[in-house]
mmCIF file of C-alpha atoms and ligand atoms in Angstrom:
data_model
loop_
_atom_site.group_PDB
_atom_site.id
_atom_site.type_symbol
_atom_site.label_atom_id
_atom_site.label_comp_id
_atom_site.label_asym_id
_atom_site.label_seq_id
_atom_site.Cartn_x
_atom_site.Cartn_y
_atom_site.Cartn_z
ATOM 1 C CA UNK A 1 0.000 0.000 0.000
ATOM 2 C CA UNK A 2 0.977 3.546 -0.297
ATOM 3 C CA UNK A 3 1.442 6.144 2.285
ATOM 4 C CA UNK A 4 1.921 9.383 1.905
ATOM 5 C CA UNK A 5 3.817 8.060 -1.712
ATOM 6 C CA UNK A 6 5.900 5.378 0.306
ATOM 7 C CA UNK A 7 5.111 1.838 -0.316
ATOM 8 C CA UNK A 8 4.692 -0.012 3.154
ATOM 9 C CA UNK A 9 3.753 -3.265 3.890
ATOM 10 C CA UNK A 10 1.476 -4.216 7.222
ATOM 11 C CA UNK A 11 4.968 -6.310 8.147
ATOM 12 C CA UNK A 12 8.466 -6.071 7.575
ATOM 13 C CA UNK A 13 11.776 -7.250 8.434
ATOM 14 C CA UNK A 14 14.750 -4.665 8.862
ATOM 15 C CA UNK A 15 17.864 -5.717 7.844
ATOM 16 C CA UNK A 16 19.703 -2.919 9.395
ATOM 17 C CA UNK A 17 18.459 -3.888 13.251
ATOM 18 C CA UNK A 18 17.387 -7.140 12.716
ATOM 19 C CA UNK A 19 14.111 -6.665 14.189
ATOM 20 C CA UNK A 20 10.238 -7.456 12.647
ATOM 21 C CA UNK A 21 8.243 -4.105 12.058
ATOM 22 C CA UNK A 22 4.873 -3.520 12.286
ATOM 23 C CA UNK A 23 2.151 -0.929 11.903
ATOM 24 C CA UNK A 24 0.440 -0.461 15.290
ATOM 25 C CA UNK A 25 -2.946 -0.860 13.864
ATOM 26 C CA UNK A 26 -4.742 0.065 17.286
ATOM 27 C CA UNK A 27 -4.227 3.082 16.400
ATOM 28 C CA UNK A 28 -5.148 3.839 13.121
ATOM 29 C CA UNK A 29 -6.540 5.655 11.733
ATOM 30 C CA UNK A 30 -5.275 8.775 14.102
ATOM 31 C CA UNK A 31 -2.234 7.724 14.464
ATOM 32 C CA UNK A 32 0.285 6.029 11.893
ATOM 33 C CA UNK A 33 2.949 4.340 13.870
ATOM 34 C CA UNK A 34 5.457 1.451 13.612
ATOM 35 C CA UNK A 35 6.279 -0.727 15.999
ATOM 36 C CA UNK A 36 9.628 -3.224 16.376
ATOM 37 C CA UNK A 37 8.810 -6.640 17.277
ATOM 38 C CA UNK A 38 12.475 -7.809 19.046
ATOM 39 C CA UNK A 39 10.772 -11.025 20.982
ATOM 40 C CA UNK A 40 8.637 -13.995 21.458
ATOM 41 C CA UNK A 41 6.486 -12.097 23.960
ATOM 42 C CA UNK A 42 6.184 -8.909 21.982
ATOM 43 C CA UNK A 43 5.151 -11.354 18.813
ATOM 44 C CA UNK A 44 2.362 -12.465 20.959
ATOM 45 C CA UNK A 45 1.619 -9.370 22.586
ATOM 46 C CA UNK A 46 0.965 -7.868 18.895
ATOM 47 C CA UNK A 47 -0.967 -10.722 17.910
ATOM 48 C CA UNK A 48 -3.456 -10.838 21.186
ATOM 49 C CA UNK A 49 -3.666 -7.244 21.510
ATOM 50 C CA UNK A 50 -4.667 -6.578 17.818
ATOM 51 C CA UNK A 51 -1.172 -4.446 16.305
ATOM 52 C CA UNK A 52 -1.406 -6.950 13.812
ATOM 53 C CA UNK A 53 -4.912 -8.665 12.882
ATOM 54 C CA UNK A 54 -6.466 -10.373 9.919
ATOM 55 C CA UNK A 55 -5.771 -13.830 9.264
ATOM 56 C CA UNK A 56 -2.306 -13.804 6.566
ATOM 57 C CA UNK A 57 -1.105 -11.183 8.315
ATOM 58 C CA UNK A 58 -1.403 -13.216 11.791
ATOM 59 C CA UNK A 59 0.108 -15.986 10.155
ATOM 60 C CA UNK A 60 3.410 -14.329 8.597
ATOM 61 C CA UNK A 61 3.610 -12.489 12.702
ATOM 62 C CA UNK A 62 3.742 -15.831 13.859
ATOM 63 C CA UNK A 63 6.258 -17.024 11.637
ATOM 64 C CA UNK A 64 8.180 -13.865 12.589
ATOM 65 C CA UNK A 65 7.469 -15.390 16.107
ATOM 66 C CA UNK A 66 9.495 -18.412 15.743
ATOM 67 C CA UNK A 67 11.992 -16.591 14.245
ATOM 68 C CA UNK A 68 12.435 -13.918 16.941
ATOM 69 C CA UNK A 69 12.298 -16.900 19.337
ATOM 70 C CA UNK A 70 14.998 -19.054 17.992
ATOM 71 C CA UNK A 71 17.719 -16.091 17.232
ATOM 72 C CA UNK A 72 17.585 -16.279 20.870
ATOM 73 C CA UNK A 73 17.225 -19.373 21.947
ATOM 74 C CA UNK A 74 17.638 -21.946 19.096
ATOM 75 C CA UNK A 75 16.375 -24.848 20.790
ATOM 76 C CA UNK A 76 12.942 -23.015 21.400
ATOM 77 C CA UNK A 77 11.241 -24.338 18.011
ATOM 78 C CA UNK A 78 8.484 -26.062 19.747
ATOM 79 C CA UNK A 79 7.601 -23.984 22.993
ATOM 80 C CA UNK A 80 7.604 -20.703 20.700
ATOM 81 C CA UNK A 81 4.907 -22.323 18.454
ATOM 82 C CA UNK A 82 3.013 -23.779 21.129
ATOM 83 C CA UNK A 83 2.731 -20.172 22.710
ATOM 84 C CA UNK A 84 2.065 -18.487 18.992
ATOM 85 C CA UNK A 85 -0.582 -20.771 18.870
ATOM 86 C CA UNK A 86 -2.458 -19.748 21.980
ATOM 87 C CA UNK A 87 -2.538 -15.970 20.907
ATOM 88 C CA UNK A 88 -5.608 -16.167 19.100
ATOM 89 C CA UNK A 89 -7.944 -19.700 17.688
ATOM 90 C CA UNK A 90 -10.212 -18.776 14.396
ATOM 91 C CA UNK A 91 -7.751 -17.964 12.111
ATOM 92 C CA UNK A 92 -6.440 -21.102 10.510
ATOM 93 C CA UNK A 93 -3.293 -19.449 8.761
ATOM 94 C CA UNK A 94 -1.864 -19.255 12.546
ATOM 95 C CA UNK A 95 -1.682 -22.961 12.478
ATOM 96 C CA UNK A 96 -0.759 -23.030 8.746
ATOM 97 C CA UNK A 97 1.749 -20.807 9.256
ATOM 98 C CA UNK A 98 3.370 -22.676 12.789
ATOM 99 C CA UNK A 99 2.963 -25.831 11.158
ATOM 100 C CA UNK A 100 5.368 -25.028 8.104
ATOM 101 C CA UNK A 101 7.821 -23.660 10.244
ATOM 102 C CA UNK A 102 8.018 -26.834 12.017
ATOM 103 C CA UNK A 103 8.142 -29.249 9.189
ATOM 104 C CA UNK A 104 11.167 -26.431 7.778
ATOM 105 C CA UNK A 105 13.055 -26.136 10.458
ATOM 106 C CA UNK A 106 12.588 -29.159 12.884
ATOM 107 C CA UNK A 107 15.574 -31.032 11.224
ATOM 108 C CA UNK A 108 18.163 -27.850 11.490
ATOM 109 C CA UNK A 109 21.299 -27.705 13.585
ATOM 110 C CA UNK A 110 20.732 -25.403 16.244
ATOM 111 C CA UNK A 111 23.767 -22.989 14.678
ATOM 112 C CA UNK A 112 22.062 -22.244 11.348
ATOM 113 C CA UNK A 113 18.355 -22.512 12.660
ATOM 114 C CA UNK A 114 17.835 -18.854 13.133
ATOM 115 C CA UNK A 115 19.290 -18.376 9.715
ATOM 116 C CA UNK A 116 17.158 -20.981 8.029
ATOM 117 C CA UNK A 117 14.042 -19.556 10.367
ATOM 118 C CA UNK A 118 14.524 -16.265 8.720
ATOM 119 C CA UNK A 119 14.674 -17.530 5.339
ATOM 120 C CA UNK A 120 11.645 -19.103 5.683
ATOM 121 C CA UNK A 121 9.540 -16.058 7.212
ATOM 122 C CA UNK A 122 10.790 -14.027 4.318
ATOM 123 C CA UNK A 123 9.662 -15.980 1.698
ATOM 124 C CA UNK A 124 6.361 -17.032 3.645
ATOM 125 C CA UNK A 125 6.391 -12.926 3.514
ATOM 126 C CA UNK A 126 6.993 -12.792 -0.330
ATOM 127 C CA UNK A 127 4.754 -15.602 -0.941
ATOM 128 C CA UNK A 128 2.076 -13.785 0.782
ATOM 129 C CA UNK A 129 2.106 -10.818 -1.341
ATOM 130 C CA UNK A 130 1.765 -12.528 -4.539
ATOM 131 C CA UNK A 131 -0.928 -14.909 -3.484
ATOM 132 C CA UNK A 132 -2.887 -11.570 -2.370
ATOM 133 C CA UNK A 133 -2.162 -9.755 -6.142
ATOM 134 C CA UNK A 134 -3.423 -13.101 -7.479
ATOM 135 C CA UNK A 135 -6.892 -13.085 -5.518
ATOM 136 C CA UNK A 136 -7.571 -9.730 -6.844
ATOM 137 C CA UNK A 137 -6.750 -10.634 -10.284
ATOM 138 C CA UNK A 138 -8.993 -13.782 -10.103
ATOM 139 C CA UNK A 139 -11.604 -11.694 -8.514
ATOM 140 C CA UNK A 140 -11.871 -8.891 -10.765
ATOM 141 C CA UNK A 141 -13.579 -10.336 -13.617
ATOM 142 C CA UNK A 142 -16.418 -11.011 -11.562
ATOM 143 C CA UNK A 143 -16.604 -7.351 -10.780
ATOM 144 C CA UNK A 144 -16.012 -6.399 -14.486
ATOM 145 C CA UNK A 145 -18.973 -8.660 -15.624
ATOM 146 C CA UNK A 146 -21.430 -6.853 -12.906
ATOM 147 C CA UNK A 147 -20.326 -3.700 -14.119
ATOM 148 C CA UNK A 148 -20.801 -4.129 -17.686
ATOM 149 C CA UNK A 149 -24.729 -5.211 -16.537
ATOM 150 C CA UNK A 150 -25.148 -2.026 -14.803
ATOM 151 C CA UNK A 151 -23.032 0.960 -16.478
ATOM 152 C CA UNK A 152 -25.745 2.069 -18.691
ATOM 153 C CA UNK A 153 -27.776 2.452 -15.114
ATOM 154 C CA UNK A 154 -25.663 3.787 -12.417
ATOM 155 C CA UNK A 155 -22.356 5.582 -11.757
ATOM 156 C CA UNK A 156 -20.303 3.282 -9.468
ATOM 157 C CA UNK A 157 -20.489 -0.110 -8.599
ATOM 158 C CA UNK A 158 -22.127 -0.893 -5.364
ATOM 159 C CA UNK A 159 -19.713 -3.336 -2.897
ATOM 160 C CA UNK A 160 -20.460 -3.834 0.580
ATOM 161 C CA UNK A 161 -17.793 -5.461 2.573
ATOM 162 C CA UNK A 162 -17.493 -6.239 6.287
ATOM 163 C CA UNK A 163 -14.497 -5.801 8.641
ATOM 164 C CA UNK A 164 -10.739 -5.320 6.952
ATOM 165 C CA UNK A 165 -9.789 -7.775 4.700
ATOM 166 C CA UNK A 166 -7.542 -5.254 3.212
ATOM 167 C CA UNK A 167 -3.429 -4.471 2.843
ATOM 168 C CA UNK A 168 -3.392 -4.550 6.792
ATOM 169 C CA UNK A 169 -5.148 -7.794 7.189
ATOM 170 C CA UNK A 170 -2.112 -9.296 4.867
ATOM 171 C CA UNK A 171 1.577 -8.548 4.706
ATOM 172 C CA UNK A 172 -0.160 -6.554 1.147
ATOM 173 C CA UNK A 173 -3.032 -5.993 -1.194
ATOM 174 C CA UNK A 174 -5.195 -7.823 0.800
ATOM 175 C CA UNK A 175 -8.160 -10.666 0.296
ATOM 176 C CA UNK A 176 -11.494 -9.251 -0.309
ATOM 177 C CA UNK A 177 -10.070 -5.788 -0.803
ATOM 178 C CA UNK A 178 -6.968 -6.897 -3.381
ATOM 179 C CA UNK A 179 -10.393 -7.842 -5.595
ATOM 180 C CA UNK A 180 -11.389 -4.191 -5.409
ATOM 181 C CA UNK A 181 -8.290 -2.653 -5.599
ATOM 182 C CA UNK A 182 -7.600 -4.459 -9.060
ATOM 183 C CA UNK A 183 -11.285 -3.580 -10.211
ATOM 184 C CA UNK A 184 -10.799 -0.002 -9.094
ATOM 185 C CA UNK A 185 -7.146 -0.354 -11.425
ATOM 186 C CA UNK A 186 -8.951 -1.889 -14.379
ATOM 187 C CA UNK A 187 -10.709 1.552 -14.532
ATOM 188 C CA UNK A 188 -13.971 0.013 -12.895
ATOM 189 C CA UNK A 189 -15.670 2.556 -11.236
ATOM 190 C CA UNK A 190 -16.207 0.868 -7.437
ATOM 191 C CA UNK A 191 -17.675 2.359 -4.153
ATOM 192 C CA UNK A 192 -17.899 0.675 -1.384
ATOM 193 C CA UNK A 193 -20.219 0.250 1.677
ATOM 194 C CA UNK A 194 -18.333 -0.512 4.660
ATOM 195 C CA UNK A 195 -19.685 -1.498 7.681
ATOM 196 C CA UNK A 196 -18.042 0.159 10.928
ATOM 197 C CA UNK A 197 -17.641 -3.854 12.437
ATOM 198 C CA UNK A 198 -18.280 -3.563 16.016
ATOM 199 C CA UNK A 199 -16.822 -3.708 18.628
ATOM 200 C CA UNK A 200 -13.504 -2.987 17.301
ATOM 201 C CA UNK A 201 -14.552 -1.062 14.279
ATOM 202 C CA UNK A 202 -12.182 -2.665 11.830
ATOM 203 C CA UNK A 203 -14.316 -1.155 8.678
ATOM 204 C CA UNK A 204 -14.398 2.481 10.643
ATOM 205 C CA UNK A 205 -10.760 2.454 11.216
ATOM 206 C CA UNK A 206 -8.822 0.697 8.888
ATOM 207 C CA UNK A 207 -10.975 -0.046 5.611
ATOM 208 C CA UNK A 208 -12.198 3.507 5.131
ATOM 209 C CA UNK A 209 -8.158 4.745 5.730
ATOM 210 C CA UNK A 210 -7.000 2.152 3.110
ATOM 211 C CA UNK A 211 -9.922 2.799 0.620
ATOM 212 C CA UNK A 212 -8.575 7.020 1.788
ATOM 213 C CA UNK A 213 -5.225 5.923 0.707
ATOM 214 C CA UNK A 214 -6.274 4.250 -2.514
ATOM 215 C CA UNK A 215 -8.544 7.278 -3.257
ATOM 216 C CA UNK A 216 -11.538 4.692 -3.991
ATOM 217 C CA UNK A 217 -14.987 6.082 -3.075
ATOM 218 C CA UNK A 218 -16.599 4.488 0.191
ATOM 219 C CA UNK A 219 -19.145 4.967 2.543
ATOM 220 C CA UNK A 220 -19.026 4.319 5.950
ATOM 221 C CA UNK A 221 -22.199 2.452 7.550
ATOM 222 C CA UNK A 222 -23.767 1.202 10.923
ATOM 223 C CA UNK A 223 -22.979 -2.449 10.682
ATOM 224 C CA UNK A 224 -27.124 -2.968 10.740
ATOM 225 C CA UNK A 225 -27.547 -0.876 7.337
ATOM 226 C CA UNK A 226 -26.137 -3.770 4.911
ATOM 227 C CA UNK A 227 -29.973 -5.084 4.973
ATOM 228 C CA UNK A 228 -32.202 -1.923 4.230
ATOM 229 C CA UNK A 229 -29.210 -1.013 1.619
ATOM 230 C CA UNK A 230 -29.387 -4.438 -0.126
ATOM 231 C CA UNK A 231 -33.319 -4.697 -0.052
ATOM 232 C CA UNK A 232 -33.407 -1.092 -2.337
ATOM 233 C CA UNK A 233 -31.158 -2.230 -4.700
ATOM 234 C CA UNK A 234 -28.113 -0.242 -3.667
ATOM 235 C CA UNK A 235 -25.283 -2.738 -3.206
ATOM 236 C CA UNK A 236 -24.719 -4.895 -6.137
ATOM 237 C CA UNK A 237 -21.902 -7.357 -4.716
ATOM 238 C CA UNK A 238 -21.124 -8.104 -0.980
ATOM 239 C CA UNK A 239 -17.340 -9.348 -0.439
ATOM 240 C CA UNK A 240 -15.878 -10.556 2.391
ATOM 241 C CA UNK A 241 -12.499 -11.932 3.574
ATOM 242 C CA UNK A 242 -12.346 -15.262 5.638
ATOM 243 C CA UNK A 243 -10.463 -16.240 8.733
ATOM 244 C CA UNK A 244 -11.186 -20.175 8.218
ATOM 245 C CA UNK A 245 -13.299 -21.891 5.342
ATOM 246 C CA UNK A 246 -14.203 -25.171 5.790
ATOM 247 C CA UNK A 247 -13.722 -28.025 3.339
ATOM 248 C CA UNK A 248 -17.263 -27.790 1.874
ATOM 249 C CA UNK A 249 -17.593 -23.962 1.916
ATOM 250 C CA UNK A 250 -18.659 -22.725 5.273
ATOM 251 C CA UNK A 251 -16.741 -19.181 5.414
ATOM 252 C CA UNK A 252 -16.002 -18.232 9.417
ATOM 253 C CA UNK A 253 -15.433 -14.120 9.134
ATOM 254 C CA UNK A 254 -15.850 -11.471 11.605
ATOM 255 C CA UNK A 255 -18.928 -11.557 13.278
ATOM 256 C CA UNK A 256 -22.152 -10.065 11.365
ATOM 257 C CA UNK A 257 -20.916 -11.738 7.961
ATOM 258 C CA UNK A 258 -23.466 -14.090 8.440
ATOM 259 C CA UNK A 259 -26.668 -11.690 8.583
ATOM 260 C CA UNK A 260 -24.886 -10.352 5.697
ATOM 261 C CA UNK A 261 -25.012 -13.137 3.557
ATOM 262 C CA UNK A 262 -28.445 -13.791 4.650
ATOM 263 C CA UNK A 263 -29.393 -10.548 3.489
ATOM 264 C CA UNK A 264 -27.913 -10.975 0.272
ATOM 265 C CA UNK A 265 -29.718 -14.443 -0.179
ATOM 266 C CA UNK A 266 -32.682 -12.922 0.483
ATOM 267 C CA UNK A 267 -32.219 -9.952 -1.946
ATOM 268 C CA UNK A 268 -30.546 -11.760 -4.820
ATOM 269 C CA UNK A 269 -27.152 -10.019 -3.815
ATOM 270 C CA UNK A 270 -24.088 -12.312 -5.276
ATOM 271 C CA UNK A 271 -22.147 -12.944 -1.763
ATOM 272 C CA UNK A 272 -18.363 -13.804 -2.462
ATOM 273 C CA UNK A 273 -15.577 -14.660 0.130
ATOM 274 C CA UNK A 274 -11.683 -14.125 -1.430
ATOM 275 C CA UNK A 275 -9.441 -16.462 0.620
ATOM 276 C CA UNK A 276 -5.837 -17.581 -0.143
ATOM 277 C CA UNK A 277 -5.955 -21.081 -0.288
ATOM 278 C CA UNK A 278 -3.967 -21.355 3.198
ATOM 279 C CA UNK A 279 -7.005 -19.824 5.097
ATOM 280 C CA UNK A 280 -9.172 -23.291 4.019
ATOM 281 C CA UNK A 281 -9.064 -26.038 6.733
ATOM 282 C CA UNK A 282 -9.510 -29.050 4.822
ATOM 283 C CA UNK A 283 -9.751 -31.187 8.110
ATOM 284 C CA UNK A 284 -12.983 -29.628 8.997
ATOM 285 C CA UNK A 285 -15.282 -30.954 6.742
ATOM 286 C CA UNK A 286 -18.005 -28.057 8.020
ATOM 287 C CA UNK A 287 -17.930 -24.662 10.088
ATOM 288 C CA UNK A 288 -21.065 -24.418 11.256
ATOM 289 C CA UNK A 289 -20.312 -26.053 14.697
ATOM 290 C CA UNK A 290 -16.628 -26.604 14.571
ATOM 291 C CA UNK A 291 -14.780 -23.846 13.780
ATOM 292 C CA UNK A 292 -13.574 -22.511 17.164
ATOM 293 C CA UNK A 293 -15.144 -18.968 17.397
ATOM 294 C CA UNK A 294 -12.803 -16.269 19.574
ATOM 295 C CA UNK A 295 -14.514 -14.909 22.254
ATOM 296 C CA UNK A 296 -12.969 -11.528 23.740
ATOM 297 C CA UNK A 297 -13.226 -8.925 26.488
ATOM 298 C CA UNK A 298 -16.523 -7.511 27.332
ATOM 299 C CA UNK A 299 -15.041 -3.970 27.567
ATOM 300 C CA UNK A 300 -14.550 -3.991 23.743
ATOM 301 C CA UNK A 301 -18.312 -3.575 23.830
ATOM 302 C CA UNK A 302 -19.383 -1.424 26.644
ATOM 303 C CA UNK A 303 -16.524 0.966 25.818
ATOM 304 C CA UNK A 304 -15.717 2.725 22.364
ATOM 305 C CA UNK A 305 -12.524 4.278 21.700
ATOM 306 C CA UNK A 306 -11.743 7.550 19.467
ATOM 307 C CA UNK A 307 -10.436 10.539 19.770
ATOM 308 C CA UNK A 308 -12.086 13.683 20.953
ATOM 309 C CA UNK A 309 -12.442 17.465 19.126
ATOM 310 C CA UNK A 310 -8.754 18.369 20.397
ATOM 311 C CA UNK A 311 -7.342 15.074 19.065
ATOM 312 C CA UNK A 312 -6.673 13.502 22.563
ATOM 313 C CA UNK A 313 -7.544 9.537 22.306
ATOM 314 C CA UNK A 314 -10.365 9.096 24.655
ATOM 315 C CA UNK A 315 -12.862 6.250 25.902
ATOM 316 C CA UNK A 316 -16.027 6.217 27.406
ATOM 317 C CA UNK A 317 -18.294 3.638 28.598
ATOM 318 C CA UNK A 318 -21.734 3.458 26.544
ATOM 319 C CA UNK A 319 -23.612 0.884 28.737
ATOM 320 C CA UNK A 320 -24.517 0.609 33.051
ATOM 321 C CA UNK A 321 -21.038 -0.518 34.708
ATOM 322 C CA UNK A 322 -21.361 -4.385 35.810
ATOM 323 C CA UNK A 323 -23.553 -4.473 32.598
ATOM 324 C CA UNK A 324 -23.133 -8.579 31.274
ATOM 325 C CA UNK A 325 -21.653 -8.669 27.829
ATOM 326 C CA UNK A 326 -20.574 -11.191 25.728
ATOM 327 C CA UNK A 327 -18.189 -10.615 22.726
ATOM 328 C CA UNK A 328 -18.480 -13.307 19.630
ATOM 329 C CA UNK A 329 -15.497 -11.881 17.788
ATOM 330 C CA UNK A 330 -16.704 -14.565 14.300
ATOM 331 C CA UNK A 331 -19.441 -16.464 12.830
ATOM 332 C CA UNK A 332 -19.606 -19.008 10.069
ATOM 333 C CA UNK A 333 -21.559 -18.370 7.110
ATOM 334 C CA UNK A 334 -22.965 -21.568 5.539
ATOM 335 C CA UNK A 335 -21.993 -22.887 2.090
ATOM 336 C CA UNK A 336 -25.164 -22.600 0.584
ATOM 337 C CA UNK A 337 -25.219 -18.608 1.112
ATOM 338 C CA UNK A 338 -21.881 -18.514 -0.509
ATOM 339 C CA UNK A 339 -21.645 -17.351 -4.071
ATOM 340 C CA UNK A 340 -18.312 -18.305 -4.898
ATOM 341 C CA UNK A 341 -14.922 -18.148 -3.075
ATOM 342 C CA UNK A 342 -11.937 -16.523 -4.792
ATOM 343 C CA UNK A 343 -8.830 -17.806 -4.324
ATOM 344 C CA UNK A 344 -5.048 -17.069 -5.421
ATOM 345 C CA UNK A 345 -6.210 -20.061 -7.886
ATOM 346 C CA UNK A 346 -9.511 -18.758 -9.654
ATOM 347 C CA UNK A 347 -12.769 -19.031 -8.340
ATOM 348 C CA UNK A 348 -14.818 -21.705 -6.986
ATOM 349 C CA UNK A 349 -17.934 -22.788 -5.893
ATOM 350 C CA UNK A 350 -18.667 -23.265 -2.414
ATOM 351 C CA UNK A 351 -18.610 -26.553 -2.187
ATOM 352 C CA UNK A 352 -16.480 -29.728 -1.308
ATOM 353 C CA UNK A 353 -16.634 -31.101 -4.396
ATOM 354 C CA UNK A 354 -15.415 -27.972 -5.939
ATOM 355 C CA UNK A 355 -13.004 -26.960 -2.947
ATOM 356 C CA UNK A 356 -11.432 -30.357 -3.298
ATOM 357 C CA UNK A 357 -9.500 -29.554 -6.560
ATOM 358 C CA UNK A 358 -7.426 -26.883 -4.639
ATOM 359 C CA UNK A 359 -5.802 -30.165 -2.927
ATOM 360 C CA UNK A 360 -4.758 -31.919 -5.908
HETATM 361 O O1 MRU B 1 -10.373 -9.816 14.374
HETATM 362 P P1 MRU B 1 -9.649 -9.513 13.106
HETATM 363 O O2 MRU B 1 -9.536 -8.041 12.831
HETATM 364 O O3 MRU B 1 -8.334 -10.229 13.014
HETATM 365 O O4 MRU B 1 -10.593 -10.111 11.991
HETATM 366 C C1 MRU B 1 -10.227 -10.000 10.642
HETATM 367 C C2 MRU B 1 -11.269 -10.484 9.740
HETATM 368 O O5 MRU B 1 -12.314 -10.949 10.138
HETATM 369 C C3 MRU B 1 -10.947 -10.468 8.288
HETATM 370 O O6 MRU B 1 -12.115 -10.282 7.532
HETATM 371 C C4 MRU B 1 -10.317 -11.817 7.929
HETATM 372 O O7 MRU B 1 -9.149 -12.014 8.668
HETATM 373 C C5 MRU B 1 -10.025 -11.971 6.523
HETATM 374 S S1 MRU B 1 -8.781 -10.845 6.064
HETATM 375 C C6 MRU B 1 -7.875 -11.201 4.889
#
């Protein structure tokens, strides 16, 4: 992404201290900040407390993780994933990520493990980057086709997206937002509807500064809008990233996707997930039921953060204190509300008979 003309990636490592860097992205979008990740702890720290978030990027800060771990201790290969592991359970690119680190490095000499652990983050970095650029290439002809139904009718085409599945939810470009990104470069003209995501506000924060960034029309909505918006005919695609899709199609995404997707069903909306292929967890044959859903503070729903009239970062409570709460952080969509699911490998249907060829 670009930042004030810079190109900057949601991760990084520097060569010239030989530490991970990150963009802080609690707080965006007042503040742009980067953080150096030195240790195990502050890998986890980043992860739990949200610097970092969306499922890639989670999994390339966990292979950072390991890394940071072993250039300290080199015979920490296990323990460090075991704790990376812990920091947060939807996303499934955690695990992917841990669990090719191990199979790398578990046969390594202690002296060159580091060295080989570094290696292997970098090019899980690279590789990230270009999987991203190819879901937004594969995804863009589906925007392209619903445009050329609708330009002799209306100015822009209509996208409603949920959350940040954007440049910060990835090391680059993005999932869901990579699609629209290489629409909006194709000379489609795209606006999007994006829903603030309570409680953390991920579309308030960071999706309205990328789309900013990009220069790409958007709207910022109430997360209860996407219904009235899709039942009078003003959103003409809804497009959604995914921490975990199951093996026949059930797309787990920040809670509220679901009533989404229902919405779209029951407005003839198109409803598409874009996914690299290392966010589907072929061993769960179904989400609904078995995805493990992150549950998280209470306080990130009875207070909202911001930043008052003189710019000082403030937070107030919005319900009774000792008020019970209970924070769902995902939910699973079901297959049969899914469209399609665009991945760094074309499009597919949301099924397992479809999903299946991505194994072979
Ligand atoms: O809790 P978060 O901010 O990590 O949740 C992120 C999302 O739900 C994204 O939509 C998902 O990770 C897909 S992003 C490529």
């Amino acid at each position: 992404m670009k930042i004030a003309g810079e190109h900057v990636q949601s991760i990084w490592y520097d060569l010239d201290c030989d530490s991970v860097k990150i963009i802080d992205q609690t707080l965006l979008p007042h503040e742009f900040v980067i953080v150096e990740l030195n240790t195990l702890s502050e890998v986890c720290d980043a992860i739990c407390g949200m610097k970092v978030r969306g499922a890639p990027l989670i999994g390339v800060t966990a292979a950072y993780g390991v890394y940071l771990s072993l250039r300290k201790n080199p015979d920490s290969l296990q323990q460090a994933c075991s704790k990376l592991l812990e920091t947060r359970p939807t996303a499934i690119n955690l695990k992917w990520a841990l669990e090719r680190m191990k199979e790398d490095l578990s046969q390594e000499q202690s002296i060159d493990i580091a060295d080989k652990a570094l290696e292997q983050c970098q090019l899980i970095e690279k590789e990230d980057i270009l999987i991203c650029e190819s879901i937004g290439n594969a995804g863009a002809p589906i925007l392209r086709e619903l445009w050329e139904s609708r330009k002799n009718s209306q100015r822009y085409l209509n996208i409603l997206t949920h959350c940040n599945a954007g440049a910060l939810a990835a090391v680059d470009w993005g999932t869901a937002m990579s699609v629209i990104y290489k629409a909006s470069d194709h000379g489609i003209p795209v606006h999007v509807w994006v829903d603030e995501t309570r409680p953390r506000n991920q579309g308030a924060s960071l999706t309205c500064w990328e789309l900013s960034k990009k220069g790409i029309p958007h709207t910022l909505i109430v997360d209860n809008a996407g219904g009235h918006l899709m039942q009078t005919g003003q959103v003409d695609v809804c497009l959604v990233g995914s921490d975990r899709t199951a093996a026949n199609g059930d797309v787990c995404n920040k809670i509220g996707t679901y009533l989404k997707a229902l919405a779209a069903r029951a407005n003839g909306v198109p409803f598409y997930a874009a996914v690299p292929v290392s966010s589907i967890d072929f061993n769960l044959l179904t989400g609904v039921g078995s995805i493990p859903i992150e549950e998280r503070s209470g306080e990130e729903i009875s207070f909202v953060h911001g930043i008052s009239a003189a710019k000082e970062p403030i937070s107030v409570r919005i319900c009774e204190d000792g008020t019970s709460t209970q924070n769902f952080a995902f939910d699973v969509t079901p297959a049969e509300l899914v469209t399609g699911i665009i991945t760094e490998r074309g499009v597919f249907e949301a099924t397992e008979a479809s999903l299946q060829a991505l194994l072979d």
